Tab-separated table of N, CA and C in Angstrom:
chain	number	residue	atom	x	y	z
A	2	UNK	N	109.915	114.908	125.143
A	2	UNK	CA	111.334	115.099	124.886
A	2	UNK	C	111.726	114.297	123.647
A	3	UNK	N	112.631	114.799	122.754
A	3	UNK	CA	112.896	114.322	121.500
A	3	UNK	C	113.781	113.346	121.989
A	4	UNK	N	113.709	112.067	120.954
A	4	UNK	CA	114.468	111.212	121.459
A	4	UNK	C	116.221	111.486	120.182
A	5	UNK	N	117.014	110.615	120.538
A	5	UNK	CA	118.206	110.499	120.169
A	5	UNK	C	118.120	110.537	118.454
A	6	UNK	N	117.596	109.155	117.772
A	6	UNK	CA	117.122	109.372	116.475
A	6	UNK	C	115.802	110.435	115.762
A	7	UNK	N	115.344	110.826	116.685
A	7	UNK	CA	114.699	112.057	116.233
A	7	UNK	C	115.729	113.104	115.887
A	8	UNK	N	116.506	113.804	116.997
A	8	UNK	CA	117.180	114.819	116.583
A	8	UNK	C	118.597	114.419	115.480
A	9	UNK	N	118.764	113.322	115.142
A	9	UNK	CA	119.713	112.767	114.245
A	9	UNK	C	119.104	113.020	112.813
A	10	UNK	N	117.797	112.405	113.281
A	10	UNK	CA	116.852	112.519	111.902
A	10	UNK	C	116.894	114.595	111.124
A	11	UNK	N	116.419	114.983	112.493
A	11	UNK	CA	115.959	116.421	112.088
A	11	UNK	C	117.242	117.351	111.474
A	12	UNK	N	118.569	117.048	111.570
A	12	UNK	CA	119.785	117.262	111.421
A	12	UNK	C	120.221	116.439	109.833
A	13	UNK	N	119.634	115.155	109.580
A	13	UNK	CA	120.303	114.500	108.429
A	13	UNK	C	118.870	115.108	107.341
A	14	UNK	N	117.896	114.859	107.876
A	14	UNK	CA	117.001	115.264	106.641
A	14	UNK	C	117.110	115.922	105.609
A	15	UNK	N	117.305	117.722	105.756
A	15	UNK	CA	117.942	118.753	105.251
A	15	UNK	C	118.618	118.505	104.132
A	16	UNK	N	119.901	117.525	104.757
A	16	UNK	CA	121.380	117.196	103.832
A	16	UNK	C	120.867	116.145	102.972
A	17	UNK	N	119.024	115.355	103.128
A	17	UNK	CA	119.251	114.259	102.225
A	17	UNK	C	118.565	114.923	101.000
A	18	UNK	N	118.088	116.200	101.351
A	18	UNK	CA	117.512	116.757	100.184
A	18	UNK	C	117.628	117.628	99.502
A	19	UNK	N	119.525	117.769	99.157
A	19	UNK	CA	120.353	118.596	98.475
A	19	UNK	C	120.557	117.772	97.113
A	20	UNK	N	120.836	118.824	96.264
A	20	UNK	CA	121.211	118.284	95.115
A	20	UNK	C	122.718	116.927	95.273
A	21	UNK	N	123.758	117.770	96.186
A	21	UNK	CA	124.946	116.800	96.407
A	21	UNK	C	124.154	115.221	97.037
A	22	UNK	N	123.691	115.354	97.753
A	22	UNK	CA	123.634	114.252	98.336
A	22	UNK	C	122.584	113.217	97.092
A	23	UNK	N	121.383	113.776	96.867
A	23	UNK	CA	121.088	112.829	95.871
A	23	UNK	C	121.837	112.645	94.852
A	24	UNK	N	122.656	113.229	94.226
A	24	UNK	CA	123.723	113.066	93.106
A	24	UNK	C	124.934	112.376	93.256
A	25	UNK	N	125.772	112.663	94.645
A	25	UNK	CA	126.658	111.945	95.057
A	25	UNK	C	126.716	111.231	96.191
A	26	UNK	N	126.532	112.055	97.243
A	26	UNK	CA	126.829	110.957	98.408
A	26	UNK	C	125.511	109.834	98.644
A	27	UNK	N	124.496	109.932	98.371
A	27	UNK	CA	123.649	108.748	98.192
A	27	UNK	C	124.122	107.764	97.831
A	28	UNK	N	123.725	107.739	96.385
A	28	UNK	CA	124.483	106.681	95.658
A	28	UNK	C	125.753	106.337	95.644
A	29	UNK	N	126.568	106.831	95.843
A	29	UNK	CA	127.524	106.670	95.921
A	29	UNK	C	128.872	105.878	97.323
A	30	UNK	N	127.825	106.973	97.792
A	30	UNK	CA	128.456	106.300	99.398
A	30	UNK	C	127.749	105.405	100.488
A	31	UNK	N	126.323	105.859	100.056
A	31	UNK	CA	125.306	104.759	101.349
A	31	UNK	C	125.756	103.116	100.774
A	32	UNK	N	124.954	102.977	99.315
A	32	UNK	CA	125.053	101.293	99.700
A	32	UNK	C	126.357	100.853	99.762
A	33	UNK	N	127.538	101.112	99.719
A	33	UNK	CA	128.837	100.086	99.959
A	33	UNK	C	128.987	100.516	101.110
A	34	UNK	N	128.649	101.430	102.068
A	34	UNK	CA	128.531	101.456	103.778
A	34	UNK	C	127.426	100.153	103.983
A	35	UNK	N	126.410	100.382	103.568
A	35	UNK	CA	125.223	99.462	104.062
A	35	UNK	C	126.029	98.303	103.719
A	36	UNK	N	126.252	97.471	102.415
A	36	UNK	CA	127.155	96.290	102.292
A	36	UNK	C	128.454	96.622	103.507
A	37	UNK	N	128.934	96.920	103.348
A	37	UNK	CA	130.256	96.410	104.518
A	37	UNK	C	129.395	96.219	106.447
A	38	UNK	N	128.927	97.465	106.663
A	38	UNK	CA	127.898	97.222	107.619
A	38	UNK	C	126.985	95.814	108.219
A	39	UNK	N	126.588	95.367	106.495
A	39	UNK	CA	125.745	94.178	106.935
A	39	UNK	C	126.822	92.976	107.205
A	40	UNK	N	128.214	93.142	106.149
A	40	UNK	CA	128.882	92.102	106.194
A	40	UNK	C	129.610	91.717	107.684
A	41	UNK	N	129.609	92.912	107.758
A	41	UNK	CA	130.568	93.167	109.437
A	41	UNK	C	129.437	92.529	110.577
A	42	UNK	N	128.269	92.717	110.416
A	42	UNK	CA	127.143	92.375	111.412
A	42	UNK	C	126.780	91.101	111.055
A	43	UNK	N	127.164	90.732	109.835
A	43	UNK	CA	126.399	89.388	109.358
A	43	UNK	C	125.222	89.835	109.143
A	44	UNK	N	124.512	90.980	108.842
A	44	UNK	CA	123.405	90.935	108.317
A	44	UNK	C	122.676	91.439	109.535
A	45	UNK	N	122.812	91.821	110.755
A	45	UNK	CA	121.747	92.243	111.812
A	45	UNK	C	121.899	93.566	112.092
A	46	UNK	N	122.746	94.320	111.217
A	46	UNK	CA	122.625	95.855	111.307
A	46	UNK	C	122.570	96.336	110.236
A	47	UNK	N	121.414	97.529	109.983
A	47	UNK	CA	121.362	98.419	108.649
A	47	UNK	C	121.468	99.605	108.835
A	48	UNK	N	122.400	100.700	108.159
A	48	UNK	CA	122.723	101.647	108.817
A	48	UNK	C	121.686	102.686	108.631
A	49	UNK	N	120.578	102.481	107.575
A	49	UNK	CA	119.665	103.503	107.563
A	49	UNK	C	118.479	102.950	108.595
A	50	UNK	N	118.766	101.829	109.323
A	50	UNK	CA	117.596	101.951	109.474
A	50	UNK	C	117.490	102.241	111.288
A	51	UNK	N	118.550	102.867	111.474
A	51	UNK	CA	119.061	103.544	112.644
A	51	UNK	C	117.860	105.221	112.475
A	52	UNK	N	117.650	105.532	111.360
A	52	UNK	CA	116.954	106.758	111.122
A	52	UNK	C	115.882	106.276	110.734
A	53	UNK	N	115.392	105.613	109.552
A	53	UNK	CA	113.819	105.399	109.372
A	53	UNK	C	113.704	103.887	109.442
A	54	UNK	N	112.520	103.456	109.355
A	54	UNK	CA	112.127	101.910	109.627
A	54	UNK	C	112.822	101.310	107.943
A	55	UNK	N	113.422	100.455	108.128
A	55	UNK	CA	114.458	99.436	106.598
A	55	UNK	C	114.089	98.420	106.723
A	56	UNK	N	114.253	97.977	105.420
A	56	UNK	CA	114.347	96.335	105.161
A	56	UNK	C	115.085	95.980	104.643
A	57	UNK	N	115.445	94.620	103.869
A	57	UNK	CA	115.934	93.949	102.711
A	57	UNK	C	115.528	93.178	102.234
A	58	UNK	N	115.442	93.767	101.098
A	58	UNK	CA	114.458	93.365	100.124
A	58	UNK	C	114.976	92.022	99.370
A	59	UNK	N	114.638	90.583	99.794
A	59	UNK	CA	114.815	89.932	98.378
A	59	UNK	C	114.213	89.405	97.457
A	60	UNK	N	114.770	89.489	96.028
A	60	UNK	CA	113.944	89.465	95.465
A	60	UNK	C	115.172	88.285	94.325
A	61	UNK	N	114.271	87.838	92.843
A	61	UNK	CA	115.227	87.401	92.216
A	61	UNK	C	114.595	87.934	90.709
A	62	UNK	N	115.948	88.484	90.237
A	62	UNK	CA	116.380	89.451	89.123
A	62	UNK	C	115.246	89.310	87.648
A	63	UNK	N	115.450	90.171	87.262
A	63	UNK	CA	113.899	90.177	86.306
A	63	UNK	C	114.545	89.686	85.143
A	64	UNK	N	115.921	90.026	84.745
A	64	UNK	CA	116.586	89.504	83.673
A	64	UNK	C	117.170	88.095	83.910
A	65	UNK	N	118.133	88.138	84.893
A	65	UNK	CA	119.158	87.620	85.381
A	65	UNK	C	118.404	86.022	86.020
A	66	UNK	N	117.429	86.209	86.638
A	66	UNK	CA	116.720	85.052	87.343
A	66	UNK	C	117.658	84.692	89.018
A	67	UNK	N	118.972	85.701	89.078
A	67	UNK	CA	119.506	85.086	89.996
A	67	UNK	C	118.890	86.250	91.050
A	68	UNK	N	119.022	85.413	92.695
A	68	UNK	CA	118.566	86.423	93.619
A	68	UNK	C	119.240	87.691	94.062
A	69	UNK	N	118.880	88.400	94.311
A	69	UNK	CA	119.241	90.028	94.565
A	69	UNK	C	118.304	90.504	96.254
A	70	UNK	N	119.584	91.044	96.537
A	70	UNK	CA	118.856	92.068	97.800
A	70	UNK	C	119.392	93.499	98.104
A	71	UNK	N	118.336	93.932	98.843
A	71	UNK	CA	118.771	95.799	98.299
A	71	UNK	C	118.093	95.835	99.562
A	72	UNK	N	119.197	96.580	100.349
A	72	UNK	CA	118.566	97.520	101.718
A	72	UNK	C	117.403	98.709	101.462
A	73	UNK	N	116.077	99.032	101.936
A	73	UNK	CA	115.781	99.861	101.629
A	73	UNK	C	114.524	100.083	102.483
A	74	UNK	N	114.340	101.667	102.570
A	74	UNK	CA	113.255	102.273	103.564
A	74	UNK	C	112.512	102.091	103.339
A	75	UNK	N	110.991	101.485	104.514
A	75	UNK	CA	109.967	101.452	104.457
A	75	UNK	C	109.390	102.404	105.193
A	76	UNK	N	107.736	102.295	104.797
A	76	UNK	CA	106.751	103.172	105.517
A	76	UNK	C	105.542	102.091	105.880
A	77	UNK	N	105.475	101.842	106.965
A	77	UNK	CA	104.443	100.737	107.627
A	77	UNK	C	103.001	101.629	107.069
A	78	UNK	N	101.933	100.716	106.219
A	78	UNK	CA	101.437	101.555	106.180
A	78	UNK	C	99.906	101.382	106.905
A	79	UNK	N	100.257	100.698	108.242
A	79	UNK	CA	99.001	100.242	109.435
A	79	UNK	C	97.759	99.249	109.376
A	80	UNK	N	98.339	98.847	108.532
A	80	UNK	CA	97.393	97.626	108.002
A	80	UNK	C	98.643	96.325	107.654
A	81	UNK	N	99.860	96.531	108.224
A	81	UNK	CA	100.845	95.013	108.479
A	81	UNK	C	101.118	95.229	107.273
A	82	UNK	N	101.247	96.437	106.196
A	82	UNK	CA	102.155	96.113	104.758
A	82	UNK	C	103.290	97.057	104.780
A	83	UNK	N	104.053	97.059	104.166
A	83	UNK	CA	105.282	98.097	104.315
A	83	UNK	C	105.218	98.442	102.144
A	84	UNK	N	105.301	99.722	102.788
A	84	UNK	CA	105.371	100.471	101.223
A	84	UNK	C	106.616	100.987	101.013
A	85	UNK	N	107.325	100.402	99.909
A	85	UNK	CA	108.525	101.109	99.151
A	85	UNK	C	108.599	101.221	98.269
A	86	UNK	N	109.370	102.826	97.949
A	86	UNK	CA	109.234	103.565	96.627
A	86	UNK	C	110.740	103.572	95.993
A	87	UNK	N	110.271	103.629	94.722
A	87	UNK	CA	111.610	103.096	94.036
A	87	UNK	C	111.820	104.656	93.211
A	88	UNK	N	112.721	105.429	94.508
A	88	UNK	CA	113.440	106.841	94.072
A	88	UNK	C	114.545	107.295	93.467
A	89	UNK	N	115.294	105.887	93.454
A	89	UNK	CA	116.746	105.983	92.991
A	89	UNK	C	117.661	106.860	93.210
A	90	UNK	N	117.639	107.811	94.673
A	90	UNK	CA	118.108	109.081	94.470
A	90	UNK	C	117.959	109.805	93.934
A	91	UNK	N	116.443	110.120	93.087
A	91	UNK	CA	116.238	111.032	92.103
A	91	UNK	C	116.906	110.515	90.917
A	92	UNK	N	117.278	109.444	91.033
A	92	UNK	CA	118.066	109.192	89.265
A	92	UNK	C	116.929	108.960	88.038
A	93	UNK	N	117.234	109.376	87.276
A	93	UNK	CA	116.515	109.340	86.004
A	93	UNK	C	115.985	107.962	85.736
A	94	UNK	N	116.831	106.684	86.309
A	94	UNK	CA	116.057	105.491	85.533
A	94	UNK	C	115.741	104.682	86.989
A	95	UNK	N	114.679	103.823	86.645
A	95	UNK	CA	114.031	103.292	88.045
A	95	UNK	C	114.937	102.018	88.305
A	96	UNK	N	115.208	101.848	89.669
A	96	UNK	CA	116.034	101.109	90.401
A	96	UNK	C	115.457	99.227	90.018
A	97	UNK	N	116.377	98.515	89.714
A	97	UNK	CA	116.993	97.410	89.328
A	97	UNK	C	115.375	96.700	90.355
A	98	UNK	N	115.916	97.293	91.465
A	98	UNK	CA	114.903	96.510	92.214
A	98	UNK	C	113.258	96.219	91.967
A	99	UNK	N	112.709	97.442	91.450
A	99	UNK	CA	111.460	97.788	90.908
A	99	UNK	C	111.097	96.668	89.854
A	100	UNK	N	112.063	96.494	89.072
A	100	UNK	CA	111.674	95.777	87.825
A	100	UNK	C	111.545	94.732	87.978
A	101	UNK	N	112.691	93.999	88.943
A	101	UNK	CA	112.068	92.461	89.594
A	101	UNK	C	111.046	92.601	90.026
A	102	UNK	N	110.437	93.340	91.188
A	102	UNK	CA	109.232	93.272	91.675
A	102	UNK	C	107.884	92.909	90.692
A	103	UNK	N	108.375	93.647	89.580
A	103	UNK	CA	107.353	93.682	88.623
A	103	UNK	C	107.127	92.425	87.569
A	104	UNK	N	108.401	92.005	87.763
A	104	UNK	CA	108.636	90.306	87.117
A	104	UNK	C	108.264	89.524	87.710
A	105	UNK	N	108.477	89.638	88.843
A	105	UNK	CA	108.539	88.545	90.709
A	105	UNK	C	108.148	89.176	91.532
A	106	UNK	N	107.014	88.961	91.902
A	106	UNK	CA	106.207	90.228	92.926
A	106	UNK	C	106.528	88.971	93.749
A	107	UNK	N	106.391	87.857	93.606
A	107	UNK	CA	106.692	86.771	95.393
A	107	UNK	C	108.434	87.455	95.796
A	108	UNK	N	108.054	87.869	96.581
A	108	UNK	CA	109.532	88.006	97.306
A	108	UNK	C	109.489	87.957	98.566
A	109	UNK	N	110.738	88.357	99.324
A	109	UNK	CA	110.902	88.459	101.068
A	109	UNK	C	111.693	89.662	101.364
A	110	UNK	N	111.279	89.723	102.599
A	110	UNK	CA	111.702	90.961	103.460
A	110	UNK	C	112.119	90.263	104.719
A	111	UNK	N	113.537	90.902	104.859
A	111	UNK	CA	113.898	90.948	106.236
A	111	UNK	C	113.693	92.277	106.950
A	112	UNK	N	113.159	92.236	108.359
A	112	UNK	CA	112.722	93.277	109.253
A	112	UNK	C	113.217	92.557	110.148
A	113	UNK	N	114.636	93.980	110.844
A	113	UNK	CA	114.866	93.388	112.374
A	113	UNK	C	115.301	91.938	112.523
A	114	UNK	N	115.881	91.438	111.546
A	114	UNK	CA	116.051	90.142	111.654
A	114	UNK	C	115.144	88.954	111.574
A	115	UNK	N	114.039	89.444	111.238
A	115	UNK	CA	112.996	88.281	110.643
A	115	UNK	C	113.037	88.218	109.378
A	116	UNK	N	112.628	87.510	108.829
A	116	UNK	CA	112.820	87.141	107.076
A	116	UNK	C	111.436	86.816	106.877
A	117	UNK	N	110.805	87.198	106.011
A	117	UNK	CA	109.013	86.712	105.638
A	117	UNK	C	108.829	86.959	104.164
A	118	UNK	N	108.147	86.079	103.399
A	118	UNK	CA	107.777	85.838	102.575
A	118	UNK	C	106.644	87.098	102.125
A	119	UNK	N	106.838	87.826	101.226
A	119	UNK	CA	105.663	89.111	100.860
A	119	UNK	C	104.941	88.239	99.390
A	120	UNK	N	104.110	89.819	99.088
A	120	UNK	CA	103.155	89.602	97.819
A	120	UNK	C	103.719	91.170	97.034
A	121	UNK	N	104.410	91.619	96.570
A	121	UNK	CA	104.533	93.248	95.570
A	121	UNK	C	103.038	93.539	94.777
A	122	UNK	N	102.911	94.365	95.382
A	122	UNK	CA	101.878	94.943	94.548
A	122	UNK	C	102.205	96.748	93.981
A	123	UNK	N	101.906	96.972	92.618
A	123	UNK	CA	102.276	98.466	92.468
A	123	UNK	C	100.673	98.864	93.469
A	124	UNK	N	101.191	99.964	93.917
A	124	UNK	CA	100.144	100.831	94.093
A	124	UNK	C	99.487	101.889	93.055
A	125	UNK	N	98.128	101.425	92.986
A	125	UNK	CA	97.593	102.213	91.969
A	125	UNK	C	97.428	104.015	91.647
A	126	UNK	N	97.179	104.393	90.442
A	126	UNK	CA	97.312	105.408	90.569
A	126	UNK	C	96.198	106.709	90.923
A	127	UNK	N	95.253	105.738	91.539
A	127	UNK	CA	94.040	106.255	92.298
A	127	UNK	C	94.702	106.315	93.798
A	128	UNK	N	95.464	105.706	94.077
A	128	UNK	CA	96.090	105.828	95.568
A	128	UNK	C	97.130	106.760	95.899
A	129	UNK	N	97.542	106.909	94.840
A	129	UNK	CA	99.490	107.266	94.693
A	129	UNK	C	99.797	108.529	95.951
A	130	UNK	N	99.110	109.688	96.036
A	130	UNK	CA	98.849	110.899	96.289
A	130	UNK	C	98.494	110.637	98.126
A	131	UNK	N	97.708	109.554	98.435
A	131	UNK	CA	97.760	109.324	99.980
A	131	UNK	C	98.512	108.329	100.447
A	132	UNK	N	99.154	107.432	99.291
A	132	UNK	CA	100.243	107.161	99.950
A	132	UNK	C	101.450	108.210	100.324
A	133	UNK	N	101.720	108.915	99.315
A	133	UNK	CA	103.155	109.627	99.116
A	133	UNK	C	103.099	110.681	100.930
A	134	UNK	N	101.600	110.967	100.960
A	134	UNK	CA	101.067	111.378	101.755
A	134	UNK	C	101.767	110.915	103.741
A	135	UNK	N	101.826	109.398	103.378
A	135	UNK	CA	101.925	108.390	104.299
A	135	UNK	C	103.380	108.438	104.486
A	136	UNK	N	104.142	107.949	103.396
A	136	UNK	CA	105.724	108.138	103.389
A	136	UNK	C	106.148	109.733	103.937
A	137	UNK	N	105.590	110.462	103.196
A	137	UNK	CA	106.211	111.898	103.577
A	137	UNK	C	106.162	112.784	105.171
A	138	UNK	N	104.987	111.533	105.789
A	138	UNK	CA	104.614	112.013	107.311
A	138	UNK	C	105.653	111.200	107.761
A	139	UNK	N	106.459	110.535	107.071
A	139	UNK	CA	107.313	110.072	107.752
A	139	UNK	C	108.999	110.459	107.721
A	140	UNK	N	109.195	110.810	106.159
A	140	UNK	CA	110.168	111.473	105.929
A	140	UNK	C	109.678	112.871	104.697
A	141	UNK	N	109.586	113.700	105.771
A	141	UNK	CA	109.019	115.103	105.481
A	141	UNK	C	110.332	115.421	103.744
A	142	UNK	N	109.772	115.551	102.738
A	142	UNK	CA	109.609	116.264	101.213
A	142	UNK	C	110.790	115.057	100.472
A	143	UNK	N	110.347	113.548	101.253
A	143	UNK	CA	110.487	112.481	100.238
A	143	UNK	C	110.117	112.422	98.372
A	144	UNK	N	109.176	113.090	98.190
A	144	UNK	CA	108.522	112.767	97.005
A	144	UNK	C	109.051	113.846	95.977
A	145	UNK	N	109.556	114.575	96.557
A	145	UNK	CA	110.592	115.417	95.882
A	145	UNK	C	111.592	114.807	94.725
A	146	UNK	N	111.882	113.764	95.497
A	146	UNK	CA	112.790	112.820	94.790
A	146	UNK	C	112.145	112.339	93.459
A	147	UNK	N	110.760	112.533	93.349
A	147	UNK	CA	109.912	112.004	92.191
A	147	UNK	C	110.011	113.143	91.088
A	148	UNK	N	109.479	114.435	91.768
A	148	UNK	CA	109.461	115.692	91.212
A	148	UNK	C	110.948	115.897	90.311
A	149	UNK	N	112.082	115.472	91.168
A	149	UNK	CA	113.645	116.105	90.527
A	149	UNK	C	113.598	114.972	89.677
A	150	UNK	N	113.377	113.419	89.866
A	150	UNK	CA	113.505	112.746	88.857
A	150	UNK	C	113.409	112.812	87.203
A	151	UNK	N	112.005	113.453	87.084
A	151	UNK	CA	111.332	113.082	85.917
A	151	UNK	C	111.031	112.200	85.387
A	152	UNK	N	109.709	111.580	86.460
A	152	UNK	CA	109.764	110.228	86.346
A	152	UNK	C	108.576	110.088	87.232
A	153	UNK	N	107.586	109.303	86.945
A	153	UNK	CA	106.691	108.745	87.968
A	153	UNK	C	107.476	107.484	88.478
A	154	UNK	N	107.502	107.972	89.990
A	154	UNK	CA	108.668	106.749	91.292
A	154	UNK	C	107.691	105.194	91.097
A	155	UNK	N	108.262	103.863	91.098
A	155	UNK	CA	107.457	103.100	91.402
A	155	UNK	C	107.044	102.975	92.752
A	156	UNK	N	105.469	102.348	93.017
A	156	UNK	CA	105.639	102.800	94.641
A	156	UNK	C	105.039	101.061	94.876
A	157	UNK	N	105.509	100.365	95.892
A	157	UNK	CA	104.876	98.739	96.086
A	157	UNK	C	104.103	99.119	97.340
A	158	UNK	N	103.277	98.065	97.590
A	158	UNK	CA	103.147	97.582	98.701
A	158	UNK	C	103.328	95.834	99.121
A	159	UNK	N	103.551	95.819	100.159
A	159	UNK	CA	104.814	94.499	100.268
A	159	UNK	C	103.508	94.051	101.225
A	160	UNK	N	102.814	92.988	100.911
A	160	UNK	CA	101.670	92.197	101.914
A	160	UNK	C	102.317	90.928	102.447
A	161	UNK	N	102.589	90.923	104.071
A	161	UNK	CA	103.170	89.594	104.034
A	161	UNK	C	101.897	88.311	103.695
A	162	UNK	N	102.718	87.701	103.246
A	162	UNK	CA	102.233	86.042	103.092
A	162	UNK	C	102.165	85.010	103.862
A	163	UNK	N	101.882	84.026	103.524
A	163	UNK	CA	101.806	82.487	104.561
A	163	UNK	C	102.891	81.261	103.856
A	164	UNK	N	103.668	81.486	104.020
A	164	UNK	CA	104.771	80.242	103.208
A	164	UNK	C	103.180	78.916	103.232
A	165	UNK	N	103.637	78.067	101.964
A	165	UNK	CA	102.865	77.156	102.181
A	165	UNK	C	103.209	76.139	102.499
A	166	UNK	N	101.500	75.180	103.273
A	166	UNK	CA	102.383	74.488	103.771
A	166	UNK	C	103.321	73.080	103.742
């Protein structure tokens, strides 16, 4: 029997892979829901991640040096790393977040209310194709978002770490 967020899922999917929604209501309307959401919860509710597995990502700014965090979907990828792809809604230029990673791969992830220290790694482009593979068994014609882009998506994998001691 399908559970509750399954059939939520099988109902929102569809609508996330319209031109409107990557153009407008994505960007536009998810993250200042997700910000008011977290502010209202203090941080222990994410509203996407009621549909797929989320995190928050922090990281600190590739220009800026100051810290930054960005709600965003993962794909566990069974070996304890979580992979996220930097789709921007299909937007033409790669998300703010990507580029820190690539400045500051030490960052943290909150999951569920744990906070842990990661390692960013890009995933190579001998891999790219079984990852997208991995994400898309999870959210069926994700990579689409790469295709409408025009743009190869950045894709990480997030290895947790051991704070030292």
């Amino acid at each position: 029997m399908a559970s509750v967020v399954d059939v939520v899922r099988r109902l929102i999917a569809p609508l996330t892979r319209t031109r409107v929604f990557r153009r407008v209501i994505g960007p536009a309307f998810l993250p200042p829901v997700e910000r008011f959401v977290a502010w209202v919860s203090r941080g222990r509710v994410q509203v996407s991640a009621l549909l797929v597995p989320s995190l928050v990502l922090h990281t600190v700014g590739a220009k800026s040096g100051e810290p930054r965090d960005v709600p965003l979907m993962y794909t566990p990828d069974g070996h304890g790393r979580a992979i996220v792809a930097g789709t921007n809604f299909a937007g033409a230029h790669h998300p703010a977040w990507t580029a820190n990673l690539l400045a500051h791969p030490d960052a943290a992830i909150t999951v569920r209310g744990q906070r842990m220290p990661v390692r960013a790694t890009p995933v190579p482009a001998s891999e790219r194709d079984a990852v997208w593979e991995l994400i898309e068994a999870q959210w069926p014609g994700y990579r689409n978002y790469e295709r409408e882009s025009g743009r190869t998506v950045r894709l990480f994998r997030l290895q947790p770490v051991r704070p030292p001691a």
